[in-house]
Amino acid sequence: MMNSPPNTVLVTGSNRGLGLEFVRQLASLPVSPSCIIATCRKPDNAVALKKIASKYPSVHILKLDVTDRENIRSVTEKVGHILEGQGLNLLLNNAGVGPGGDLYDVTEDIMMHTFKTNVVAPLLVTQAFLPLLKSAAKTADCIGLSWRKSAVVNISSRLASIETNEDYLLGRYPYKTSKAALNMVSKNLGVDLREDGILAVSLSPGSVRTDMGVPTAPLLPHQSVEMMLQVISGLNEDDSGSFLNFTGELIPW
Ligand SMILES: NC(=O)c1ccc[n+]([C@@H]2O[C@H](COP(=O)([O-])OP(=O)(O)OC[C@H]3O[C@@H](n4cnc5c(N)ncnc54)[C@H](OP(=O)(O)O)[C@@H]3O)[C@@H](O)[C@H]2O)c1
């Protein structure tokens, strides 16, 4: 059974894949968040997302390219207005890119673009939302750390694991190094934000059939997101700063 959900949530990259599914499942919970900010790069083209928003008034769509600093600034302002004094309980840093790039064809441009999207962006988005995350943690009526208080969930990947790399899909330098760096961001945030009542984790969705995932992936988006929401709903202070699988188990760094 899932613990009662956070009151306010923001998801990045919510027009397709796992981000879209996060919004769909959060909005349709029997007791759902009062406000779900669903961000994406091109709201005009986000047909499936707009359909969800038309069914659930709790869903607000905002334009956010996570690599655009000015856009991050303007979106935090808009979110502040939408939340009307409430803080932000859950930030789901989901947007990401997954280009190939092995030892012989990887380029500087691919490395930099992937790091900007998968590492720098989640860090700067979190930085921008700190006042709202802290405000949620301060006003929440619960003890310990949890998603009802304030949580930052960075969607990582099992491919980030350095310890298990030898037996797991070699190559893919941009993606694997960027997600490993994202894990350090999560760990740092977990330590830095503990005193403020905010937890932070890296969470792997498993291998999922999305545009980024492989067509033969064992999980469908709804299965992965259902399990990730179970895990997120059970997070507490002992989990902060950790790297977790969608099953809730720790993944070796
Ligand atoms: N699928 C898997 O098997 C798998 C496994 C491990 C981890 N993950 C992680 O799960 C997360 C979601 O991936 P997915 O499988 O749902 O992939 P996806 O279907 O390719 O979706 C990626 C999402 O990220 C968005 N995005 C990319 N760059 C962006 C930017 N600069 N600003 C805002 N949004 C941006 C995309 O928006 P546009 O439509 O505008 O491009 C899209 O909404 C990613 O972080 C990924 O690394 C996935």
XYZ file of C-alpha atoms and ligand atoms in Angstrom:
301
model
C 0.000 0.000 0.000
C 1.343 3.406 -1.001
C 1.658 6.068 1.729
C -0.541 9.119 1.217
C 0.961 11.175 -1.586
C 2.713 14.538 -1.535
C 0.521 17.560 -1.971
C 2.584 19.173 -4.713
C 4.816 17.594 -7.359
C 6.896 18.779 -10.318
C 8.024 16.430 -13.099
C 10.528 17.311 -15.834
C 10.322 15.763 -19.319
C 6.686 14.813 -18.821
C 5.470 14.820 -22.437
C 6.412 11.195 -23.136
C 7.919 8.039 -21.712
C 8.348 7.701 -17.957
C 7.669 11.386 -17.232
C 4.258 11.200 -18.903
C 3.476 8.017 -16.992
C 4.498 9.624 -13.675
C 1.996 12.414 -14.307
C -0.733 9.986 -15.389
C -0.339 7.757 -12.332
C 0.050 10.577 -9.809
C -3.009 12.374 -11.167
C -5.162 9.237 -11.056
C -4.289 8.128 -7.511
C -7.422 7.729 -5.375
C -6.004 10.467 -3.139
C -3.872 12.487 -5.533
C -1.613 15.541 -5.168
C -3.516 18.816 -5.255
C -1.046 20.202 -7.756
C 1.079 18.402 -10.351
C 3.339 20.649 -12.410
C 4.054 18.750 -15.608
C 6.910 20.384 -17.468
C 8.153 19.725 -20.977
C 10.074 21.455 -23.758
C 7.174 21.863 -26.185
C 3.781 22.019 -24.487
C 2.074 22.788 -27.823
C 3.064 19.358 -29.142
C 2.411 17.475 -25.914
C -0.845 15.865 -27.069
C -0.955 12.976 -24.572
C -0.036 15.251 -21.672
C -2.671 17.809 -22.615
C -5.253 15.020 -22.640
C -4.332 14.114 -19.059
C -4.451 17.779 -18.015
C -7.916 18.185 -19.512
C -9.148 15.264 -17.391
C -7.398 16.261 -14.142
C -7.470 19.948 -13.152
C -4.608 19.293 -10.700
C -2.243 18.987 -13.693
C -0.608 22.235 -14.836
C 1.589 22.152 -17.926
C 4.577 24.499 -18.068
C 7.294 24.858 -20.667
C 10.721 23.884 -19.352
C 13.867 23.089 -21.256
C 16.028 21.946 -18.361
C 19.211 23.093 -20.102
C 17.977 26.684 -20.417
C 18.890 28.725 -17.334
C 16.522 31.576 -18.147
C 13.685 29.081 -18.614
C 14.478 27.493 -15.230
C 14.307 30.939 -13.621
C 11.004 31.864 -15.243
C 9.421 28.498 -14.470
C 10.259 28.722 -10.746
C 8.478 32.054 -10.673
C 5.406 30.588 -12.402
C 5.384 27.553 -10.110
C 5.517 29.884 -7.096
C 2.347 31.606 -8.370
C 0.553 28.336 -9.101
C 1.379 26.908 -5.667
C 0.047 30.059 -3.961
C 2.269 29.905 -0.910
C 2.483 26.118 -0.680
C 5.919 24.595 -1.050
C 7.007 21.861 -3.432
C 6.927 18.405 -1.834
C 8.353 16.310 -4.651
C 10.714 17.224 -7.477
C 11.106 14.458 -10.049
C 14.160 15.174 -12.189
C 13.198 12.790 -14.969
C 14.200 14.538 -18.232
C 17.248 12.974 -19.789
C 18.995 12.000 -22.984
C 20.547 8.655 -23.799
C 22.844 8.893 -26.786
C 25.258 6.165 -27.789
C 28.967 6.876 -28.014
C 31.574 4.174 -27.718
C 35.313 4.575 -27.337
C 35.835 5.050 -31.079
C 32.995 7.386 -32.021
C 32.261 9.470 -28.909
C 32.693 13.231 -29.412
C 33.176 16.236 -27.179
C 29.804 17.637 -28.275
C 27.926 14.472 -27.328
C 29.699 14.278 -23.958
C 29.014 17.929 -23.128
C 25.394 17.852 -24.257
C 24.710 14.700 -22.257
C 26.374 16.090 -19.134
C 24.474 19.341 -19.481
C 21.129 17.541 -19.676
C 21.684 14.608 -17.326
C 23.886 16.163 -14.613
C 24.050 19.959 -14.719
C 20.334 20.429 -15.401
C 18.978 18.324 -12.503
C 21.409 20.094 -10.175
C 20.429 23.588 -11.360
C 16.715 22.753 -11.411
C 17.017 21.525 -7.812
C 18.981 24.647 -6.871
C 16.267 26.857 -8.357
C 13.493 25.056 -6.492
C 15.280 24.998 -3.111
C 13.181 27.799 -1.597
C 9.961 25.952 -2.486
C 11.338 22.568 -1.375
C 12.477 24.050 1.946
C 9.162 25.760 2.450
C 7.335 22.428 1.922
C 9.630 20.683 4.402
C 9.102 23.409 6.989
C 5.338 23.395 6.840
C 4.707 19.635 6.465
C 2.929 18.086 9.366
C 5.000 14.905 9.644
C 8.069 13.554 11.396
C 11.252 12.370 9.636
C 11.987 12.682 5.930
C 9.459 11.568 3.348
C 7.843 12.483 0.036
C 5.052 14.156 1.975
C 7.634 16.503 3.440
C 10.120 17.220 0.657
C 12.021 14.981 -1.726
C 14.222 15.258 -4.792
C 14.218 12.123 -6.950
C 16.787 12.004 -9.719
C 16.009 9.379 -12.348
C 19.292 7.600 -12.858
C 20.100 4.284 -14.495
C 21.515 0.940 -13.554
C 24.130 1.673 -16.230
C 25.567 4.265 -13.822
C 26.882 1.555 -11.541
C 30.678 1.549 -11.691
C 30.922 -1.597 -9.597
C 28.772 -3.708 -11.915
C 30.020 -2.154 -15.155
C 32.171 -5.059 -16.192
C 29.220 -7.279 -16.892
C 26.778 -4.656 -18.094
C 26.650 -3.142 -21.585
C 30.122 -1.713 -22.100
C 30.600 1.485 -24.160
C 27.935 4.217 -23.951
C 30.416 6.679 -22.441
C 28.203 9.802 -22.403
C 25.190 8.144 -20.816
C 26.954 5.994 -18.264
C 29.400 8.646 -17.070
C 26.659 11.284 -16.853
C 24.365 9.081 -14.773
C 27.281 8.119 -12.502
C 27.904 11.848 -11.987
C 24.188 12.379 -11.347
C 24.467 9.801 -8.566
C 27.106 11.943 -6.889
C 24.759 14.921 -7.190
C 22.063 12.872 -5.411
C 24.444 11.797 -2.669
C 25.646 15.361 -2.129
C 22.085 16.689 -2.068
C 21.122 14.007 0.435
C 23.849 15.173 2.807
C 23.457 18.914 2.176
C 19.675 18.985 2.514
C 19.147 16.606 5.426
C 19.082 19.463 7.946
C 16.451 21.222 5.851
C 14.158 18.193 5.980
C 14.612 17.338 2.301
C 15.596 13.876 1.108
C 17.327 13.125 -2.186
C 17.904 9.861 -4.025
C 18.896 8.435 -7.372
C 16.373 5.933 -8.666
C 16.748 3.519 -11.561
C 13.543 2.745 -13.503
C 14.823 -0.590 -14.798
C 14.927 -1.381 -18.489
C 11.740 0.130 -19.896
C 10.070 0.189 -23.330
C 10.181 3.925 -24.079
C 11.758 5.878 -26.951
C 15.021 5.775 -25.006
C 14.740 2.173 -23.880
C 15.102 -0.886 -26.093
C 11.987 -2.285 -27.821
C 12.551 -5.637 -26.133
C 12.883 -4.101 -22.642
C 11.182 -6.238 -19.994
C 9.171 -3.414 -18.412
C 6.363 -1.248 -19.748
C 6.289 2.371 -18.560
C 3.242 1.816 -16.351
C 4.915 -1.118 -14.594
C 8.156 0.743 -13.959
C 6.417 3.889 -12.720
C 4.061 1.939 -10.476
C 7.034 0.319 -8.781
C 9.042 3.561 -8.607
C 6.107 5.339 -6.947
C 5.931 2.510 -4.402
C 9.617 2.996 -3.663
C 9.391 6.802 -3.510
C 6.380 6.634 -1.199
C 8.359 4.524 1.276
C 11.533 6.632 1.329
C 12.744 7.932 4.673
C 15.860 9.498 6.214
C 17.770 6.200 6.025
C 17.436 6.195 2.228
C 18.560 9.740 1.566
C 21.638 9.951 -0.637
C 21.261 6.395 -1.894
C 21.116 4.809 -5.340
C 18.047 2.604 -5.538
C 16.538 0.232 -8.031
C 12.834 0.371 -8.985
C 12.461 -2.701 -6.749
C 13.650 -0.692 -3.759
C 16.976 -2.510 -3.477
C 20.272 -0.655 -3.285
C 22.353 -0.691 -6.488
C 26.121 -0.908 -5.922
C 27.788 2.426 -6.692
N 13.736 3.724 -20.627
C 14.699 3.114 -19.938
O 14.944 1.910 -20.116
C 15.509 3.891 -18.932
C 16.451 3.174 -18.200
C 17.205 3.843 -17.252
C 17.002 5.188 -17.042
N 16.100 5.900 -17.776
C 15.934 7.325 -17.490
O 14.572 7.654 -17.334
C 14.354 9.031 -17.681
C 13.189 9.116 -18.660
O 13.551 8.411 -19.839
P 12.500 7.737 -20.822
O 12.826 6.324 -20.901
O 11.127 8.179 -20.486
O 13.002 8.417 -22.180
P 12.253 9.186 -23.359
O 10.978 8.522 -23.676
O 13.289 9.353 -24.400
O 11.906 10.604 -22.702
C 12.916 11.511 -22.380
C 12.230 12.771 -21.883
O 13.243 13.725 -21.502
C 12.916 14.946 -22.139
N 14.075 15.812 -22.339
C 15.249 15.541 -22.958
N 16.027 16.649 -22.958
C 15.315 17.629 -22.337
C 15.550 18.988 -22.028
N 16.688 19.594 -22.376
N 14.600 19.676 -21.353
C 13.441 19.096 -20.997
N 13.141 17.812 -21.287
C 14.071 17.096 -21.941
C 12.275 14.546 -23.461
O 11.592 15.666 -24.006
P 11.433 15.853 -25.628
O 10.239 15.043 -26.030
O 11.230 17.319 -25.767
O 12.697 15.363 -26.256
C 11.366 13.445 -22.958
O 10.225 13.983 -22.356
C 15.677 9.529 -18.267
O 16.378 10.269 -17.287
C 16.421 8.242 -18.591
O 17.815 8.394 -18.595
C 15.337 5.262 -18.726
